[in-house]
CSV table of C-alpha atoms in Angstrom, one decimal:
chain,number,residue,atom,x,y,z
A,23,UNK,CA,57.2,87.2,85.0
A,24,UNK,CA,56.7,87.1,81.2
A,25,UNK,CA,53.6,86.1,79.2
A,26,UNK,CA,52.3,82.4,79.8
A,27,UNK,CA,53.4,79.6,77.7
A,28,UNK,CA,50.7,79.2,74.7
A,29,UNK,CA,52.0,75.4,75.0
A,30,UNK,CA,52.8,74.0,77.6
A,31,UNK,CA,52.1,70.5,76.1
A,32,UNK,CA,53.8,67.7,74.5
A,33,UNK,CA,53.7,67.3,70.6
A,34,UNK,CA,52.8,63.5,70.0
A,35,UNK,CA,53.9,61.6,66.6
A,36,UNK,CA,52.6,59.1,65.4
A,37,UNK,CA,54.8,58.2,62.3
A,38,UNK,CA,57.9,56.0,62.5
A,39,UNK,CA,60.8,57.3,64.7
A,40,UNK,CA,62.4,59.1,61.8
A,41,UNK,CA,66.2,57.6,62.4
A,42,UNK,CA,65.4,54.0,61.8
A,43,UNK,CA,64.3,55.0,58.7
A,44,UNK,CA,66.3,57.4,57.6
A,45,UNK,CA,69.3,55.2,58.3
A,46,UNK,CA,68.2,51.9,56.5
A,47,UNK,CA,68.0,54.3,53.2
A,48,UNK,CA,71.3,55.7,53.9
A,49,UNK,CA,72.9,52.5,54.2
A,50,UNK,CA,71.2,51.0,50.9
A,51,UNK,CA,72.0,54.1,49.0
A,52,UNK,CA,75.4,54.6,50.4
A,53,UNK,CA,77.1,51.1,51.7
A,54,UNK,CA,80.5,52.9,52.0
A,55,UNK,CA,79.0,54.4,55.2
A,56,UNK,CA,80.1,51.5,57.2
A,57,UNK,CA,83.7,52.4,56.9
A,58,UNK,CA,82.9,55.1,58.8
A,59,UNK,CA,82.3,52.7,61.5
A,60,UNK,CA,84.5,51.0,64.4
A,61,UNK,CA,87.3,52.5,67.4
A,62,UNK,CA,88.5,56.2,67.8
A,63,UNK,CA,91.3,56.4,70.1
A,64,UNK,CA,91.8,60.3,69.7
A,65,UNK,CA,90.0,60.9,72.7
A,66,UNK,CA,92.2,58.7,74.9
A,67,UNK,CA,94.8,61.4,74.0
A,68,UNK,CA,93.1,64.2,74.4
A,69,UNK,CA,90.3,63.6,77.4
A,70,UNK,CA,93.5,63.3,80.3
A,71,UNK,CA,95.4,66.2,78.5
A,72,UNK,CA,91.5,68.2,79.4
A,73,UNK,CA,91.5,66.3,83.0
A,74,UNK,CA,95.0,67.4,84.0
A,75,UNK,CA,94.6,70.8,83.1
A,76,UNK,CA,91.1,71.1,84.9
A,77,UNK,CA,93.2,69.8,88.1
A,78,UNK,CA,95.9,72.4,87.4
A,79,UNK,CA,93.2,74.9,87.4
A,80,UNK,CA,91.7,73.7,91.3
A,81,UNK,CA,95.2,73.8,92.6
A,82,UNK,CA,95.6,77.2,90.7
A,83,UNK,CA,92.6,79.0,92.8
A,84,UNK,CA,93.1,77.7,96.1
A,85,UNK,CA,94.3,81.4,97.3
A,86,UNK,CA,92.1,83.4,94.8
A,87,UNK,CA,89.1,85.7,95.0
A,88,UNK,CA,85.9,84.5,95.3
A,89,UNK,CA,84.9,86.7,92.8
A,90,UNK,CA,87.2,85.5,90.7
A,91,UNK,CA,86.7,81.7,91.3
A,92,UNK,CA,83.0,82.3,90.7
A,93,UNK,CA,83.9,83.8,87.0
A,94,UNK,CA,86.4,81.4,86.2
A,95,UNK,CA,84.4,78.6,87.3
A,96,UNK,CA,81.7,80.3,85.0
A,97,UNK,CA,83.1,80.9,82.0
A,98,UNK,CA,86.5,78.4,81.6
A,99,UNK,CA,85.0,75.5,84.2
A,100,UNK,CA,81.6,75.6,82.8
A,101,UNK,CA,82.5,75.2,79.7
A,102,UNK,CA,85.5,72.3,79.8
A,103,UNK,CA,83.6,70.5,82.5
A,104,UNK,CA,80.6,70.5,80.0
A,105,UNK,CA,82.9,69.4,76.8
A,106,UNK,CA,83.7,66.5,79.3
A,107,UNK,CA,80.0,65.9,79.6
A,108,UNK,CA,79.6,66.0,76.0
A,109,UNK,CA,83.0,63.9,76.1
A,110,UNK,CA,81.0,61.4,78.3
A,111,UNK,CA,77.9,61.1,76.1
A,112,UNK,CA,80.6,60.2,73.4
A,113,UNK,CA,82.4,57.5,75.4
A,114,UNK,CA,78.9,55.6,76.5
A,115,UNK,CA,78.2,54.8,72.8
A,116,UNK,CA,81.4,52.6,72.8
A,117,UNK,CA,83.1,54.6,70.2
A,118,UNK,CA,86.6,54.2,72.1
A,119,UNK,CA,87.1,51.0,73.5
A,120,UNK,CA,84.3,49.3,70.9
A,121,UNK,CA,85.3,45.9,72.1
A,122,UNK,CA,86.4,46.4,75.6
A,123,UNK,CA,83.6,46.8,78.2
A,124,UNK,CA,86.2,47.1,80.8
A,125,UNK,CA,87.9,50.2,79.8
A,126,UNK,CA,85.0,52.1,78.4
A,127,UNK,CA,83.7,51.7,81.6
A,128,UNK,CA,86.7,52.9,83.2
A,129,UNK,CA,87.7,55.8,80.8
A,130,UNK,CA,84.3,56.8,81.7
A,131,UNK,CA,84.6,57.2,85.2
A,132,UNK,CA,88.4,58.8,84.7
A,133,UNK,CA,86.0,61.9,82.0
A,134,UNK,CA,83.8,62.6,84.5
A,135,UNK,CA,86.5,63.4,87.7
A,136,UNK,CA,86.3,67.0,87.3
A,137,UNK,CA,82.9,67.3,86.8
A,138,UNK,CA,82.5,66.1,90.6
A,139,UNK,CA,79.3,63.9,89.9
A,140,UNK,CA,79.9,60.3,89.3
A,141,UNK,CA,77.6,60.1,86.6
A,142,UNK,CA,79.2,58.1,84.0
A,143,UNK,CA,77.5,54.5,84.7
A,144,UNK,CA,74.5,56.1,85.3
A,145,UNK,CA,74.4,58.1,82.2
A,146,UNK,CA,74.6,55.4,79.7
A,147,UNK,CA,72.3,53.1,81.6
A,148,UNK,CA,69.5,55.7,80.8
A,149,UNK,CA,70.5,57.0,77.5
A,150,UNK,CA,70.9,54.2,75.3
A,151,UNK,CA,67.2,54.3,75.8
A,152,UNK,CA,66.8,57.7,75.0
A,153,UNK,CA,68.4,56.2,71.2
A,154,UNK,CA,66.1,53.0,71.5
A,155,UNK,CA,62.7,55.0,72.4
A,156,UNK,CA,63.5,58.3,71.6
A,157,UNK,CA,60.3,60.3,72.9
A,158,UNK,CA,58.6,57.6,75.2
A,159,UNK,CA,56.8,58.5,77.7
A,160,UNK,CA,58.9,57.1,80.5
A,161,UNK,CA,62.0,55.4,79.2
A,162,UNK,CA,63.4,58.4,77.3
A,163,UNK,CA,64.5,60.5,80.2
A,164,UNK,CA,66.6,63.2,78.1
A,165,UNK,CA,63.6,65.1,77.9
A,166,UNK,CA,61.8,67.0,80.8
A,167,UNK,CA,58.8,65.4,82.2
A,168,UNK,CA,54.9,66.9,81.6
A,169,UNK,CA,55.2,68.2,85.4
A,170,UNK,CA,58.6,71.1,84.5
A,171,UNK,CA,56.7,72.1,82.1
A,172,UNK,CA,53.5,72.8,83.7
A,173,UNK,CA,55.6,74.2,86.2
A,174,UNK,CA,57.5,76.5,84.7
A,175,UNK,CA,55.6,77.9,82.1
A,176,UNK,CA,56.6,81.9,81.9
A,177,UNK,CA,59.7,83.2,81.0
A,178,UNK,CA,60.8,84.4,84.4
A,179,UNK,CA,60.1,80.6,85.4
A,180,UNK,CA,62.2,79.1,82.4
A,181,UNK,CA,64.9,80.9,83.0
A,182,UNK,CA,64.4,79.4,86.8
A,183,UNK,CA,64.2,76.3,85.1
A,184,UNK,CA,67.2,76.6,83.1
A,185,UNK,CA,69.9,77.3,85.9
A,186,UNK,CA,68.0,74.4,87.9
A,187,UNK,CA,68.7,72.7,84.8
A,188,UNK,CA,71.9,69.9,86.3
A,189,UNK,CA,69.6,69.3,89.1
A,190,UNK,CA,66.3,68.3,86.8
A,191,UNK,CA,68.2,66.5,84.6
A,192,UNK,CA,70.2,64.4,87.3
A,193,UNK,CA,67.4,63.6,89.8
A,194,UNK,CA,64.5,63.6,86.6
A,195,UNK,CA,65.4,59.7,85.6
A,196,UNK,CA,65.7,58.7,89.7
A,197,UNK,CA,62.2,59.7,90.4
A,198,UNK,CA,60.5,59.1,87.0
A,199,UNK,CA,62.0,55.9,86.2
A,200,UNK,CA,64.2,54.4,88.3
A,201,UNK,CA,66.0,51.4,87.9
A,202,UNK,CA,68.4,49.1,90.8
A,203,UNK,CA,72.2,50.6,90.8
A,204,UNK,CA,74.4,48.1,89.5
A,205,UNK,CA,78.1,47.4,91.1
A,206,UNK,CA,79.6,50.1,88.3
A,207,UNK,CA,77.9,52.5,89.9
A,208,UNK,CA,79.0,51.7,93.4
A,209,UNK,CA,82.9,51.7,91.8
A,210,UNK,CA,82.0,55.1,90.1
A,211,UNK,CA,80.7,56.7,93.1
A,212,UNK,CA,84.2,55.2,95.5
A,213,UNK,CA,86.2,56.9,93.2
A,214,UNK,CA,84.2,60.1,92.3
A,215,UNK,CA,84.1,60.7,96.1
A,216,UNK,CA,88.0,59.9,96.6
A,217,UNK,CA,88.7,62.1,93.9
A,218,UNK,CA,86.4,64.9,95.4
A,219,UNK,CA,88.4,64.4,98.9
A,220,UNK,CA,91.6,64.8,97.4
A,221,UNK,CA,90.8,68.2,95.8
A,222,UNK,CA,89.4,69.2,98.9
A,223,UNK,CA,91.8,68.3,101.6
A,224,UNK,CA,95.2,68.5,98.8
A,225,UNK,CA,94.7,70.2,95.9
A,226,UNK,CA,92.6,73.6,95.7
A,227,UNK,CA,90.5,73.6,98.9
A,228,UNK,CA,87.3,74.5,99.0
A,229,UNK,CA,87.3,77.2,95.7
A,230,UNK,CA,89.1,75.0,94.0
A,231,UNK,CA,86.6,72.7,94.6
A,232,UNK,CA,83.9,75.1,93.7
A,233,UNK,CA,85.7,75.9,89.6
A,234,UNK,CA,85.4,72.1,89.1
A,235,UNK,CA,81.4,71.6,90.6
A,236,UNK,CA,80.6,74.4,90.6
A,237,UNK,CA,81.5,75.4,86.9
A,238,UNK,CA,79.8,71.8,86.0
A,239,UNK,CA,76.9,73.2,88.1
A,240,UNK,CA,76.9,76.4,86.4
A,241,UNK,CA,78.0,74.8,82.9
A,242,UNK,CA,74.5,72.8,82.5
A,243,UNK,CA,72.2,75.7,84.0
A,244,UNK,CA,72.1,79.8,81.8
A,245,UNK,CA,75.5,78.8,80.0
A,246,UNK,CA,75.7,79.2,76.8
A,247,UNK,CA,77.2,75.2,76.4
A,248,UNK,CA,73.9,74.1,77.7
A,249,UNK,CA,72.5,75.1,74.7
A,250,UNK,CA,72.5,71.6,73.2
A,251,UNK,CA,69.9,70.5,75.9
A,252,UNK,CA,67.7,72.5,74.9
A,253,UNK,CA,68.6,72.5,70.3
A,254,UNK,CA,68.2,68.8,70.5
A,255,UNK,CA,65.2,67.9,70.6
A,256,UNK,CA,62.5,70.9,71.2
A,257,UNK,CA,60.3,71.4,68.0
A,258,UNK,CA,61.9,74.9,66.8
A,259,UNK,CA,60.7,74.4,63.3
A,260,UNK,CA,57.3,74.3,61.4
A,261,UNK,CA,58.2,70.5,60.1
A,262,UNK,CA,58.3,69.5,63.7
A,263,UNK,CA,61.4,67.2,63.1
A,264,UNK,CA,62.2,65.6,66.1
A,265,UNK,CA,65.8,66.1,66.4
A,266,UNK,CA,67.9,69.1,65.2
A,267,UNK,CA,71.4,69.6,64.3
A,268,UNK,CA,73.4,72.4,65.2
A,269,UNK,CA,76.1,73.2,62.8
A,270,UNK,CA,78.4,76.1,64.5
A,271,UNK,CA,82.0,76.3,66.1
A,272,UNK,CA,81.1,75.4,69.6
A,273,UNK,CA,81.0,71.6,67.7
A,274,UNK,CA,85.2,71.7,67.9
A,275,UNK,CA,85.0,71.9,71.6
A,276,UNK,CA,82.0,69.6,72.2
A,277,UNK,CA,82.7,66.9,70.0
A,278,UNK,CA,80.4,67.7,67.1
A,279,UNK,CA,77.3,67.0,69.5
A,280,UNK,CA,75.8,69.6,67.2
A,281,UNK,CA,75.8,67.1,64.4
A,282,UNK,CA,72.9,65.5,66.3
A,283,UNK,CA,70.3,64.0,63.2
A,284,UNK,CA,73.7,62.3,62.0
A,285,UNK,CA,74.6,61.0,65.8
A,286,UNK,CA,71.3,59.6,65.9
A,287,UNK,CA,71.2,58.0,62.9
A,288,UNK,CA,74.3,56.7,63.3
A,289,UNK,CA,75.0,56.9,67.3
A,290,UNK,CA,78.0,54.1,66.4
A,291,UNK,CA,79.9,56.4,64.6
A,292,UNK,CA,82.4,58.6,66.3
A,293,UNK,CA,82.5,62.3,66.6
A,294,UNK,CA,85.0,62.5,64.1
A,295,UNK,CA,83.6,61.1,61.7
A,296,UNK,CA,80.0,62.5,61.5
A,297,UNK,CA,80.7,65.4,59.3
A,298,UNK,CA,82.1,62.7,56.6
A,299,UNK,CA,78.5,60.9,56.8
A,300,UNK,CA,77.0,64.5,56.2
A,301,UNK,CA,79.6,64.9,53.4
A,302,UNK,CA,78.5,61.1,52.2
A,303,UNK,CA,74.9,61.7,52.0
A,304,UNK,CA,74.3,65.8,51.5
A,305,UNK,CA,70.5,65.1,50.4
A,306,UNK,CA,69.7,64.0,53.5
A,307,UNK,CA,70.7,66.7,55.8
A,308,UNK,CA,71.0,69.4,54.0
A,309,UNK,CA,67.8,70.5,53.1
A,310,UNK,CA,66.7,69.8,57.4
A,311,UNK,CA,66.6,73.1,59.2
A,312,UNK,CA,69.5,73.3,61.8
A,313,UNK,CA,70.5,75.5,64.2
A,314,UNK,CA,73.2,78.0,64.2
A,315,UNK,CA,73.7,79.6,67.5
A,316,UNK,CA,72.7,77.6,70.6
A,317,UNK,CA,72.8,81.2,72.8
A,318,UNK,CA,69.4,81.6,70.5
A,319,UNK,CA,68.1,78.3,71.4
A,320,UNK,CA,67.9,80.1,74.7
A,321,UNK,CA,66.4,83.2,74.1
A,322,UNK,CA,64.4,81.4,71.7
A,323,UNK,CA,62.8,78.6,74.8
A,324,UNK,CA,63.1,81.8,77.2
A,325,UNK,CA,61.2,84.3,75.5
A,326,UNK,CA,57.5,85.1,75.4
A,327,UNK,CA,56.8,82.7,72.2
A,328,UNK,CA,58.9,80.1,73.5
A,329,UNK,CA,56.8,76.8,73.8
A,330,UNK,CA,57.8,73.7,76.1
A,331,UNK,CA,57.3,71.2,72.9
A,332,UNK,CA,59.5,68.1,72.6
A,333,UNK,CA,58.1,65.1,70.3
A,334,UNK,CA,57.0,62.1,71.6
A,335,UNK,CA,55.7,58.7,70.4
């Protein structure tokens, strides 16, 4: 089972959330970060060229192995249905369609049709208050509640936790804090569950099916893409800094989500362009320790040392 959990607790702060701040001196010092602002339309080229291909791939299986569906959907599913996640995550902070609630809302729902979950509109409604009260209590629901941790608080148990991971993290927010479904989510779930029939009954049957859930399923659980969850914002380091950066290659596949201090000091500005604001203002992100593997983010939580510690306000 492992040894328990020395700390099972969370780690409360009681200094300003550190982005606010950090951002405002940023801005004084550096004005020419503003250009850095505004629309980024590469991922309206490359998100359907990812969709089609992850469709390609369910018709591909439908007369495969089981075996071999189960790997694929491990290793090439999990992994592109997670970049379309993190491609998700990207899209609900307006970076696309800026001025144009209609089609982000839309593009949205088109990111998430292999993933198989019609999670778009309900995504954004909870994390833009994961930006605005980063560490609350209740409203930030990116991070696991008191309960998982007290739960599963041995190494054998976090690994449990871990590939229960897409199921925590989808139902957490619904119990914890819910809040009324709006009519987007009614039009995301019609078309998620259209889409789902037609890979079903006309595309790739039931193991084609399986590479596109199931590798989403398998993609946020022991994968070595769910990393991030877990690198974001657990204390790792002995300044206790809230949020932590990763800066390593899986960034060119999950749209520099590792860049995370400078996402949320600046959650306007588009993937793209978030290694230019670290280029812009060096002395403020250098010298913060970062992470350079997220495969050792999950040894790291898993192991006997490993602490449940996430800051909160």
């Amino acid at each position: 089972m492992g040894a328990k959990c020395t700390r099972t607790e969370f780690e409360y702060s009681y200094t300003d959330e550190p982005h606010a701040s950090r951002r405002k001196e940023i801005l004084t010092k550096y004005p020419q970060v503003k250009e850095l602002y505004g629309a980024d339309y590469s991922m309206v080229a490359l998100v359907p060229c990812v969709v089609l291909f992850q469709i390609w791939m369910c018709w591909m299986l439908q007369d495969s192995s089981w075996p071999i569906v189960f790997v694929l959907a491990y290793l090439l599913g999990g992994t592109i249905n997670q970049s379309l996640t993190l491609a998700m995550h990207e899209n609900s902070h307006n970076t696309v369609f800026t001025r144009n609630y209609f089609l982000g809302r839309v593009f949205g729902i088109f990111i998430t049709l292999p993933i198989g979950v019609p999670a778009s509109v309900a995504f954004k409604k909870y994390h833009s208050e994961h930006h605005q009260f980063m560490g609350d209590d209740m409203r930030d629901q990116d991070i696991p509640h008191p309960i998982e941790a007290a739960m599963f608080n041995r190494t054998f148990t976090k690994v449990i936790w871990l590939i229960l991971n897409p199921f925590f993290y989808a139902l957490r927010p619904c119990i914890a804090y819910p809040k009324p479904i709006t009519p987007w989510e009614v039009v995301s779930f019609t078309v998620q569950m259209l889409f789902n029939y037609a890979m079903m009954q006309y595309v790739g049957g039931a193991k084609g099916f399986f590479y596109l859930l199931g590798g989403s399923l398998l993609g946020m659980g022991l994968h070595p893409m769910a990393g991030h969850f877990i690198s974001e914002h657990y204390i790792f380091f002995d300044n206790g800094q809230q949020t932590s950066s990763y800066y390593g290659p899986m960034n060119y596949i999950c749209w520099n989500v590792g860049y995370h201090n400078e996402h949320h000091d600046f959650p306007w500005i588009s993937y793209r362009r978030l290694p230019e604001l670290k280029k812009i203002a060096p002395e403020y992100y250098d010298p913060l320790p970062h992470h350079t593997s997220w495969v050792k983010c999950l040894v790291d939580f898993c192991n006997e040392a490993g602490d449940w510690t996430v800051c909160q306000n």
